[in-house]
Amino acid sequence: MALVYFIPGTMCDERVWSKLWPHLATDNQLIHLSLINSGSLQDVVANLLKQIHNHSEGCSFSLVGFSLGGYLAAAVSLHFTSQLERLMLIANTPIALPEEEYQQRQRILKSIGSEGYNGLSSARILSFLDISFHGDNALIEMIKAMEKNFKLSDLKHHLDELSKREDLCDLLAQQNIPTWLCYGVSDQLVDRKKMQRMQKSSNSIILKQILHCGHFLPLEQPEQLALQIRQWLKMSKELADKKVIVGLIDPKSPSNVGAVMRAAGCYSADAVYYSGLRYDRAARFNTDTKQMTDKIPLQHVEDFSQFKTAKRQLICVDLIEGAIPLPEFEHPEHAIYIFGPEDSSVDQSLVDIADAVVYVPTQGCMNLAASVNVLLYDRMAKSKVQIVGDELIRRSRDINNNVKVKC
């Protein structure tokens, strides 16, 4: 069971997670962290650190922050090394507020002083939401209700002290913590170019864009966000250091998956991931006779694009026009090799973002497991590190094989 702390956004209470948590609560411990209503931004971060230290008692944890909470989560993460397992920022780029948003907050502060405050207008709320939710009166009223739960002094604190932010992007990119930045496609408050630069300069940052969603991602698209969080929770720090990963798109045959696992063991691959539902339905027929799953991870994944980082290249392997012949291909040090299903091909969306597309030049096509074997052997043969000799033969062959070459 994962321990996950959640930090809310400006003028948001626990209700901001009310639609999200039901999709996560069955197998995770979910803890809402409240924000103190006074002091500088640094004071608020210090209090969050205190809450986490007191509750976690040294146990490892994951951290999620929404909007303002995303920035605070980024700041909190800079104070941890081994205890923090992963970080997710929702609807936030950890930089100073966009000038337009900052000035909007300053105008609200001035109007509070001279005219009082009547709460967020419907027009202001609609500016945060995707157009598909402009008619969702229940959602609009929930956002208004959360704001009304706070005192006027809380609002002033959020709009004033907690709006004074610095750029944390470079510091975040230097961390070796699996970090996902999730945002809605119509969110006007995130800086997409800045996030893309962060991803390119980091080995551990992954961007996730959610369709039909604005700024209030946990309330607009809770099921889609829950799906991303569940996948994020499966990620580990060790993944960043894995050099050779095999990815199988919706494999059809459990015998093929078993043979792929055997190949992974023979050629020292670090992990195998698969997508789709077909293998899960037939996993009991897996023919992994060497029990490689006890040594090499075999895990389900929703999206292979998350494995592409500044350090790891994404290589598609299939009979695709314009691809590089395998004999001519130079393998990168860190790679995930994506293989299409037995009865289809690699998705065009993956081909479009791939660092390279490779094919095995044959007359006709080999099956999935054979293709994986050939590619991994090619990688090993071209590498500078090879183990050869009679000792390897004796260690690898069947116990009934005692044949020798006569001198």
Short mmCIF file of C-alpha atoms in Angstrom, two decimals:
data_model
loop_
_atom_site.label_atom_id
_atom_site.label_comp_id
_atom_site.label_asym_id
_atom_site.label_seq_id
_atom_site.Cartn_x
_atom_site.Cartn_y
_atom_site.Cartn_z
CA MET A 1 0.00 0.00 0.00
CA ALA A 2 1.46 3.33 -1.09
CA LEU A 3 1.52 6.34 1.23
CA VAL A 4 0.59 9.41 -0.82
CA TYR A 5 0.39 13.01 0.43
CA PHE A 6 -1.78 15.53 -1.42
CA ILE A 7 -1.27 19.31 -1.25
CA PRO A 8 -4.26 21.44 -2.37
CA GLY A 9 -4.37 24.57 -4.50
CA THR A 10 -5.36 28.16 -3.79
CA MET A 11 -8.54 28.31 -1.70
CA CYS A 12 -9.12 24.57 -2.06
CA ASP A 13 -9.92 22.15 0.75
CA GLU A 14 -10.27 18.34 0.81
CA ARG A 15 -13.19 18.54 -1.62
CA VAL A 16 -10.75 19.14 -4.47
CA TRP A 17 -9.90 15.40 -4.16
CA SER A 18 -13.53 14.26 -3.68
CA LYS A 19 -13.94 12.91 -7.23
CA LEU A 20 -10.39 11.58 -7.51
CA TRP A 21 -9.83 9.62 -4.33
CA PRO A 22 -12.65 7.06 -4.81
CA HIS A 23 -10.65 5.74 -7.78
CA LEU A 24 -7.48 5.37 -5.67
CA ALA A 25 -8.42 4.75 -2.05
CA THR A 26 -8.85 0.97 -2.10
CA ASP A 27 -5.14 0.16 -2.26
CA ASN A 28 -3.42 3.39 -1.17
CA GLN A 29 -3.17 5.52 1.96
CA LEU A 30 -4.17 9.02 0.85
CA ILE A 31 -3.40 11.95 3.17
CA HIS A 32 -4.53 15.56 2.67
CA LEU A 33 -2.03 18.16 3.89
CA SER A 34 -3.52 21.50 4.95
CA LEU A 35 -1.85 24.87 4.40
CA ILE A 36 -1.19 27.24 7.30
CA ASN A 37 -2.87 30.63 6.84
CA SER A 38 0.03 32.90 7.76
CA GLY A 39 3.74 33.43 7.11
CA SER A 40 5.86 33.47 4.00
CA LEU A 41 5.88 30.81 1.31
CA GLN A 42 9.00 29.38 2.96
CA ASP A 43 7.08 29.15 6.26
CA VAL A 44 4.30 27.22 4.54
CA VAL A 45 6.85 24.81 3.03
CA ALA A 46 8.45 24.34 6.45
CA ASN A 47 5.05 23.49 7.95
CA LEU A 48 4.35 20.95 5.21
CA LEU A 49 7.71 19.34 5.90
CA LYS A 50 6.78 19.14 9.56
CA GLN A 51 3.43 17.49 8.78
CA ILE A 52 5.12 14.90 6.56
CA HIS A 53 7.92 14.15 9.04
CA ASN A 54 5.46 13.75 11.92
CA HIS A 55 3.07 11.51 10.01
CA SER A 56 5.43 9.40 7.89
CA GLU A 57 7.78 8.50 10.76
CA GLY A 58 10.57 7.89 8.27
CA CYS A 59 8.54 5.72 5.87
CA SER A 60 8.84 6.29 2.14
CA PHE A 61 6.06 8.25 0.47
CA SER A 62 4.85 9.83 -2.76
CA LEU A 63 3.80 13.46 -3.13
CA VAL A 64 1.06 15.05 -5.24
CA GLY A 65 0.33 18.77 -5.52
CA PHE A 66 -2.42 20.61 -7.38
CA SER A 67 -1.96 24.16 -8.72
CA LEU A 68 -0.39 26.17 -5.86
CA GLY A 69 0.02 22.80 -4.15
CA GLY A 70 2.07 21.64 -7.14
CA TYR A 71 4.53 24.46 -6.62
CA LEU A 72 4.66 23.73 -2.88
CA ALA A 73 5.18 20.02 -3.58
CA ALA A 74 8.12 20.89 -5.83
CA ALA A 75 9.61 23.05 -3.07
CA VAL A 76 9.04 20.30 -0.49
CA SER A 77 10.69 17.69 -2.73
CA LEU A 78 13.97 19.62 -2.67
CA HIS A 79 14.33 18.74 1.03
CA PHE A 80 14.20 14.95 0.52
CA THR A 81 16.49 12.36 -1.03
CA SER A 82 15.69 8.70 -0.37
CA GLN A 83 12.39 8.99 1.53
CA LEU A 84 10.46 10.64 -1.32
CA GLU A 85 9.78 7.96 -3.95
CA ARG A 86 8.02 10.02 -6.64
CA LEU A 87 6.53 13.44 -7.30
CA MET A 88 3.49 14.60 -9.30
CA LEU A 89 2.65 18.21 -10.09
CA ILE A 90 -0.91 18.74 -11.33
CA ALA A 91 -1.78 21.92 -13.26
CA ASN A 92 1.40 23.68 -12.24
CA THR A 93 4.73 24.77 -13.69
CA PRO A 94 7.13 25.42 -10.77
CA ILE A 95 7.96 28.98 -11.80
CA ALA A 96 6.83 32.46 -10.89
CA LEU A 97 3.17 33.06 -11.73
CA PRO A 98 2.42 34.29 -15.26
CA GLU A 99 2.41 38.10 -15.18
CA GLU A 100 -1.24 38.30 -16.23
CA GLU A 101 -2.30 35.98 -13.39
CA TYR A 102 -0.14 37.81 -10.85
CA GLN A 103 -1.62 41.18 -11.83
CA GLN A 104 -5.13 39.71 -11.65
CA ARG A 105 -4.42 38.68 -8.06
CA GLN A 106 -3.08 42.13 -7.22
CA ARG A 107 -6.28 43.70 -8.57
CA ILE A 108 -8.35 41.37 -6.40
CA LEU A 109 -6.30 42.35 -3.34
CA LYS A 110 -6.84 46.04 -4.06
CA SER A 111 -10.57 45.57 -4.57
CA ILE A 112 -10.84 43.67 -1.30
CA GLY A 113 -9.35 46.65 0.52
CA SER A 114 -11.71 49.18 -1.03
CA GLU A 115 -14.87 47.28 -1.91
CA GLY A 116 -14.80 44.01 0.04
CA TYR A 117 -14.95 40.60 -1.59
CA ASN A 118 -17.98 38.70 -2.83
CA GLY A 119 -16.17 35.54 -3.93
CA LEU A 120 -15.12 34.16 -7.29
CA SER A 121 -17.42 35.16 -10.10
CA SER A 122 -18.83 32.52 -12.41
CA ALA A 123 -16.93 34.14 -15.28
CA ARG A 124 -13.65 33.83 -13.39
CA ILE A 125 -14.35 30.16 -12.64
CA LEU A 126 -15.23 29.46 -16.27
CA SER A 127 -11.84 30.83 -17.30
CA PHE A 128 -10.27 27.95 -15.33
CA LEU A 129 -12.44 25.22 -16.88
CA ASP A 130 -12.47 23.47 -20.22
CA ILE A 131 -15.37 24.65 -22.36
CA SER A 132 -16.98 21.21 -22.05
CA PHE A 133 -17.58 21.95 -18.34
CA HIS A 134 -19.01 25.45 -18.69
CA GLY A 135 -22.48 24.03 -18.20
CA ASP A 136 -21.56 21.93 -15.16
CA ASN A 137 -23.28 23.97 -12.45
CA ALA A 138 -22.50 21.42 -9.74
CA LEU A 139 -18.77 21.74 -10.43
CA ILE A 140 -18.95 25.54 -10.48
CA GLU A 141 -20.84 25.57 -7.18
CA MET A 142 -18.31 23.19 -5.59
CA ILE A 143 -15.45 25.54 -6.47
CA LYS A 144 -17.41 28.46 -5.00
CA ALA A 145 -18.20 26.45 -1.87
CA MET A 146 -14.54 25.59 -1.28
CA GLU A 147 -13.58 29.25 -1.48
CA LYS A 148 -16.35 30.27 0.95
CA ASN A 149 -14.93 27.79 3.48
CA PHE A 150 -11.91 30.07 3.97
CA LYS A 151 -11.64 33.36 5.84
CA LEU A 152 -10.89 36.61 4.04
CA SER A 153 -7.45 36.61 5.70
CA ASP A 154 -6.77 33.20 4.13
CA LEU A 155 -7.59 34.57 0.70
CA LYS A 156 -5.28 37.55 1.20
CA HIS A 157 -2.49 35.20 2.32
CA HIS A 158 -2.91 32.97 -0.74
CA LEU A 159 -3.06 35.88 -3.16
CA ASP A 160 -0.20 37.80 -1.59
CA GLU A 161 2.53 35.78 0.16
CA LEU A 162 1.89 32.49 -1.66
CA SER A 163 2.01 34.22 -5.03
CA LYS A 164 5.65 35.25 -4.49
CA ARG A 165 7.33 32.32 -6.22
CA GLU A 166 10.73 31.59 -7.71
CA ASP A 167 11.68 29.38 -10.64
CA LEU A 168 12.37 25.85 -9.37
CA CYS A 169 12.55 24.14 -12.77
CA ASP A 170 16.32 23.68 -12.96
CA LEU A 171 16.52 22.33 -9.41
CA LEU A 172 13.66 19.94 -10.09
CA ALA A 173 15.23 18.70 -13.33
CA GLN A 174 18.44 17.82 -11.47
CA GLN A 175 16.64 15.50 -9.05
CA ASN A 176 16.68 11.75 -9.62
CA ILE A 177 13.06 11.39 -8.53
CA PRO A 178 10.38 10.10 -10.94
CA THR A 179 8.41 13.30 -11.56
CA TRP A 180 5.25 13.62 -13.63
CA LEU A 181 3.79 16.96 -14.71
CA CYS A 182 0.08 16.51 -15.50
CA TYR A 183 -1.98 19.28 -17.04
CA GLY A 184 -5.21 19.84 -18.96
CA VAL A 185 -5.06 20.58 -22.66
CA SER A 186 -6.93 23.88 -22.18
CA ASP A 187 -5.19 24.99 -18.97
CA GLN A 188 -4.02 28.57 -19.53
CA LEU A 189 -1.93 28.78 -16.34
CA VAL A 190 0.79 26.25 -17.17
CA ASP A 191 3.89 27.05 -19.22
CA ARG A 192 4.13 24.22 -21.74
CA LYS A 193 7.40 25.34 -23.29
CA LYS A 194 9.04 25.52 -19.89
CA MET A 195 7.82 22.04 -18.99
CA GLN A 196 9.08 20.65 -22.29
CA ARG A 197 12.51 22.12 -21.61
CA MET A 198 12.44 20.53 -18.16
CA GLN A 199 11.68 17.14 -19.67
CA LYS A 200 14.46 17.41 -22.25
CA SER A 201 17.04 18.29 -19.60
CA SER A 202 16.00 15.59 -17.12
CA ASN A 203 16.20 11.81 -16.90
CA SER A 204 13.19 11.56 -14.62
CA ILE A 205 10.55 14.10 -15.72
CA ILE A 206 7.54 12.99 -17.78
CA LEU A 207 4.76 15.21 -19.16
CA LYS A 208 1.14 14.06 -19.25
CA GLN A 209 -1.52 16.06 -21.07
CA ILE A 210 -5.18 15.30 -20.32
CA LEU A 211 -7.77 15.99 -23.01
CA HIS A 212 -11.05 17.86 -22.42
CA CYS A 213 -9.69 19.47 -19.29
CA GLY A 214 -8.78 22.92 -18.00
CA HIS A 215 -7.05 23.89 -14.77
CA PHE A 216 -9.18 21.93 -12.27
CA LEU A 217 -7.93 18.53 -13.41
CA PRO A 218 -8.90 16.59 -10.22
CA LEU A 219 -12.51 17.76 -10.60
CA GLU A 220 -12.84 17.90 -14.39
CA GLN A 221 -11.21 14.57 -15.31
CA PRO A 222 -10.83 12.55 -12.08
CA GLU A 223 -10.90 9.13 -13.77
CA GLN A 224 -8.23 10.08 -16.29
CA LEU A 225 -6.07 11.58 -13.55
CA ALA A 226 -6.55 8.50 -11.36
CA LEU A 227 -5.35 6.35 -14.26
CA GLN A 228 -2.19 8.45 -14.51
CA ILE A 229 -1.62 8.34 -10.75
CA ARG A 230 -1.94 4.55 -10.64
CA GLN A 231 0.61 4.26 -13.43
CA TRP A 232 2.87 6.81 -11.73
CA LEU A 233 2.77 4.81 -8.50
CA LYS A 234 4.15 1.79 -10.35
CA MET A 235 7.22 3.74 -11.41
CA SER A 236 10.33 3.42 -9.28
CA LYS A 237 13.61 5.27 -8.92
CA GLU A 238 15.42 2.20 -10.19
CA LEU A 239 13.71 2.55 -13.58
CA ALA A 240 15.82 5.60 -14.40
CA ASP A 241 18.95 3.44 -14.20
CA LYS A 242 17.68 0.53 -16.31
CA LYS A 243 19.64 0.36 -19.57
CA VAL A 244 17.68 -2.17 -21.63
CA ILE A 245 13.88 -2.33 -21.51
CA VAL A 246 11.62 -4.34 -23.82
CA GLY A 247 8.12 -3.00 -24.51
CA LEU A 248 5.39 -5.21 -25.99
CA ILE A 249 2.27 -3.56 -27.40
CA ASP A 250 -0.81 -5.65 -26.50
CA PRO A 251 0.87 -9.05 -27.01
CA LYS A 252 -1.53 -11.75 -28.14
CA SER A 253 0.30 -14.96 -27.32
CA PRO A 254 1.37 -15.89 -23.76
CA SER A 255 3.90 -18.29 -25.24
CA ASN A 256 5.52 -15.36 -27.03
CA VAL A 257 5.67 -13.38 -23.80
CA GLY A 258 7.26 -16.35 -22.06
CA ALA A 259 9.85 -16.63 -24.81
CA VAL A 260 10.51 -12.88 -24.60
CA MET A 261 11.16 -13.23 -20.87
CA ARG A 262 13.63 -16.02 -21.59
CA ALA A 263 15.35 -13.80 -24.17
CA ALA A 264 15.49 -10.96 -21.64
CA GLY A 265 17.31 -13.27 -19.26
CA CYS A 266 19.71 -14.59 -21.90
CA TYR A 267 20.71 -11.13 -23.12
CA SER A 268 20.59 -9.23 -19.81
CA ALA A 269 17.60 -6.97 -20.42
CA ASP A 270 16.54 -5.14 -17.27
CA ALA A 271 12.75 -5.19 -17.57
CA VAL A 272 9.82 -6.10 -19.82
CA TYR A 273 6.63 -4.03 -20.00
CA TYR A 274 3.45 -4.77 -21.93
CA SER A 275 0.27 -2.87 -22.74
CA GLY A 276 -3.26 -3.95 -23.55
CA LEU A 277 -5.51 -6.59 -22.02
CA ARG A 278 -4.90 -9.75 -24.04
CA TYR A 279 -1.89 -11.01 -22.14
CA ASP A 280 -3.55 -10.53 -18.74
CA ARG A 281 -6.43 -12.75 -19.84
CA ALA A 282 -4.05 -15.58 -20.80
CA ALA A 283 -1.09 -15.03 -18.47
CA ARG A 284 -1.52 -18.43 -16.81
CA PHE A 285 -0.42 -20.03 -20.10
CA ASN A 286 2.90 -18.17 -20.05
CA THR A 287 5.73 -20.50 -21.10
CA ASP A 288 8.49 -18.81 -19.11
CA THR A 289 10.21 -22.12 -18.34
CA LYS A 290 13.23 -20.42 -16.77
CA GLN A 291 11.06 -18.42 -14.31
CA MET A 292 12.65 -15.17 -15.44
CA THR A 293 9.81 -13.17 -13.89
CA ASP A 294 11.43 -13.94 -10.54
CA LYS A 295 14.51 -12.01 -11.68
CA ILE A 296 13.29 -9.53 -14.31
CA PRO A 297 10.20 -7.32 -13.85
CA LEU A 298 7.24 -8.06 -16.15
CA GLN A 299 4.69 -5.30 -15.67
CA HIS A 300 1.64 -3.82 -17.35
CA VAL A 301 1.83 -0.22 -18.56
CA GLU A 302 -0.75 2.11 -20.11
CA ASP A 303 1.55 4.42 -22.05
CA PHE A 304 5.02 3.68 -23.43
CA SER A 305 5.80 7.32 -24.17
CA GLN A 306 6.55 7.86 -20.47
CA PHE A 307 9.78 5.85 -20.84
CA LYS A 308 11.33 8.37 -23.23
CA THR A 309 13.66 10.67 -21.29
CA ALA A 310 16.75 12.75 -21.90
CA LYS A 311 18.77 9.67 -20.94
CA ARG A 312 16.71 6.86 -22.49
CA GLN A 313 15.87 6.61 -26.19
CA LEU A 314 12.61 5.13 -27.44
CA ILE A 315 13.24 2.70 -30.31
CA CYS A 316 10.36 1.24 -32.33
CA VAL A 317 11.02 -2.17 -33.89
CA ASP A 318 8.73 -3.21 -36.74
CA LEU A 319 8.48 -3.59 -40.51
CA ILE A 320 7.85 0.10 -41.14
CA GLU A 321 8.70 1.96 -44.33
CA GLY A 322 11.67 4.27 -43.85
CA ALA A 323 13.02 2.32 -40.86
CA ILE A 324 16.73 1.62 -40.31
CA PRO A 325 17.94 -1.93 -41.08
CA LEU A 326 19.06 -3.55 -37.83
CA PRO A 327 22.60 -4.39 -39.11
CA GLU A 328 23.18 -0.66 -39.67
CA PHE A 329 21.74 0.49 -36.34
CA GLU A 330 23.93 1.74 -33.50
CA HIS A 331 22.31 0.95 -30.16
CA PRO A 332 22.15 3.70 -27.52
CA GLU A 333 23.35 2.95 -24.00
CA HIS A 334 19.86 3.38 -22.51
CA ALA A 335 16.88 2.30 -24.60
CA ILE A 336 13.37 0.95 -24.53
CA TYR A 337 12.65 -1.21 -27.58
CA ILE A 338 8.96 -1.15 -28.51
CA PHE A 339 7.61 -4.14 -30.47
CA GLY A 340 4.19 -4.19 -32.14
CA PRO A 341 1.61 -6.94 -31.53
CA GLU A 342 1.61 -10.16 -33.52
CA ASP A 343 -1.45 -9.12 -35.56
CA SER A 344 -0.84 -5.39 -36.02
CA SER A 345 1.97 -2.84 -35.78
CA VAL A 346 3.49 -0.15 -33.58
CA ASP A 347 1.17 2.82 -33.09
CA GLN A 348 1.84 5.78 -35.37
CA SER A 349 1.86 8.05 -32.30
CA LEU A 350 4.86 6.17 -30.91
CA VAL A 351 6.64 6.14 -34.26
CA ASP A 352 6.21 9.92 -34.42
CA ILE A 353 8.04 10.48 -31.11
CA ALA A 354 10.59 7.66 -31.46
CA ASP A 355 14.29 8.43 -31.43
CA ALA A 356 14.72 5.72 -34.07
CA VAL A 357 12.67 3.12 -35.95
CA VAL A 358 14.40 -0.18 -36.74
CA TYR A 359 13.45 -3.29 -38.71
CA VAL A 360 14.95 -6.76 -39.00
CA PRO A 361 15.60 -7.41 -42.73
CA THR A 362 14.13 -10.85 -43.46
CA GLN A 363 12.19 -12.59 -46.22
CA GLY A 364 8.77 -12.47 -44.59
CA CYS A 365 8.29 -11.63 -40.94
CA MET A 366 9.40 -13.41 -37.78
CA ASN A 367 7.16 -13.84 -34.78
CA LEU A 368 7.35 -11.50 -31.80
CA ALA A 369 9.67 -13.54 -29.60
CA ALA A 370 12.07 -14.27 -32.48
CA SER A 371 12.28 -10.56 -33.27
CA VAL A 372 13.10 -9.72 -29.66
CA ASN A 373 15.80 -12.41 -29.60
CA VAL A 374 17.42 -11.12 -32.79
CA LEU A 375 17.42 -7.50 -31.63
CA LEU A 376 18.83 -8.26 -28.18
CA TYR A 377 21.49 -10.51 -29.69
CA ASP A 378 22.40 -7.74 -32.13
CA ARG A 379 22.77 -5.32 -29.23
CA MET A 380 24.98 -7.76 -27.34
CA ALA A 381 27.10 -8.61 -30.39
CA LYS A 382 27.76 -4.93 -31.12
CA SER A 383 28.57 -4.08 -27.52
CA LYS A 384 32.10 -3.95 -26.18
CA VAL A 385 31.21 -6.19 -23.25
CA GLN A 386 30.80 -9.85 -24.16
CA ILE A 387 31.25 -12.96 -22.06
CA VAL A 388 32.52 -15.94 -24.03
CA GLY A 389 34.26 -19.24 -23.36
CA ASP A 390 33.67 -22.76 -22.12
CA GLU A 391 32.66 -21.60 -18.64
CA LEU A 392 29.74 -19.67 -20.13
CA ILE A 393 28.77 -22.73 -22.19
CA ARG A 394 28.80 -25.03 -19.16
CA ARG A 395 26.78 -22.56 -17.11
CA SER A 396 24.16 -21.96 -19.80
CA ARG A 397 23.49 -25.34 -21.42
CA ASP A 398 21.09 -28.10 -20.41
CA ILE A 399 22.34 -30.51 -17.74
CA ASN A 400 22.00 -33.39 -20.21
CA ASN A 401 24.39 -31.73 -22.66
CA ASN A 402 27.99 -32.84 -22.14
CA VAL A 403 29.22 -32.72 -25.75
CA LYS A 404 32.71 -31.33 -26.45
CA VAL A 405 34.61 -30.35 -29.59
CA LYS A 406 37.56 -32.69 -30.02
CA CYS A 407 40.94 -31.01 -30.39
#
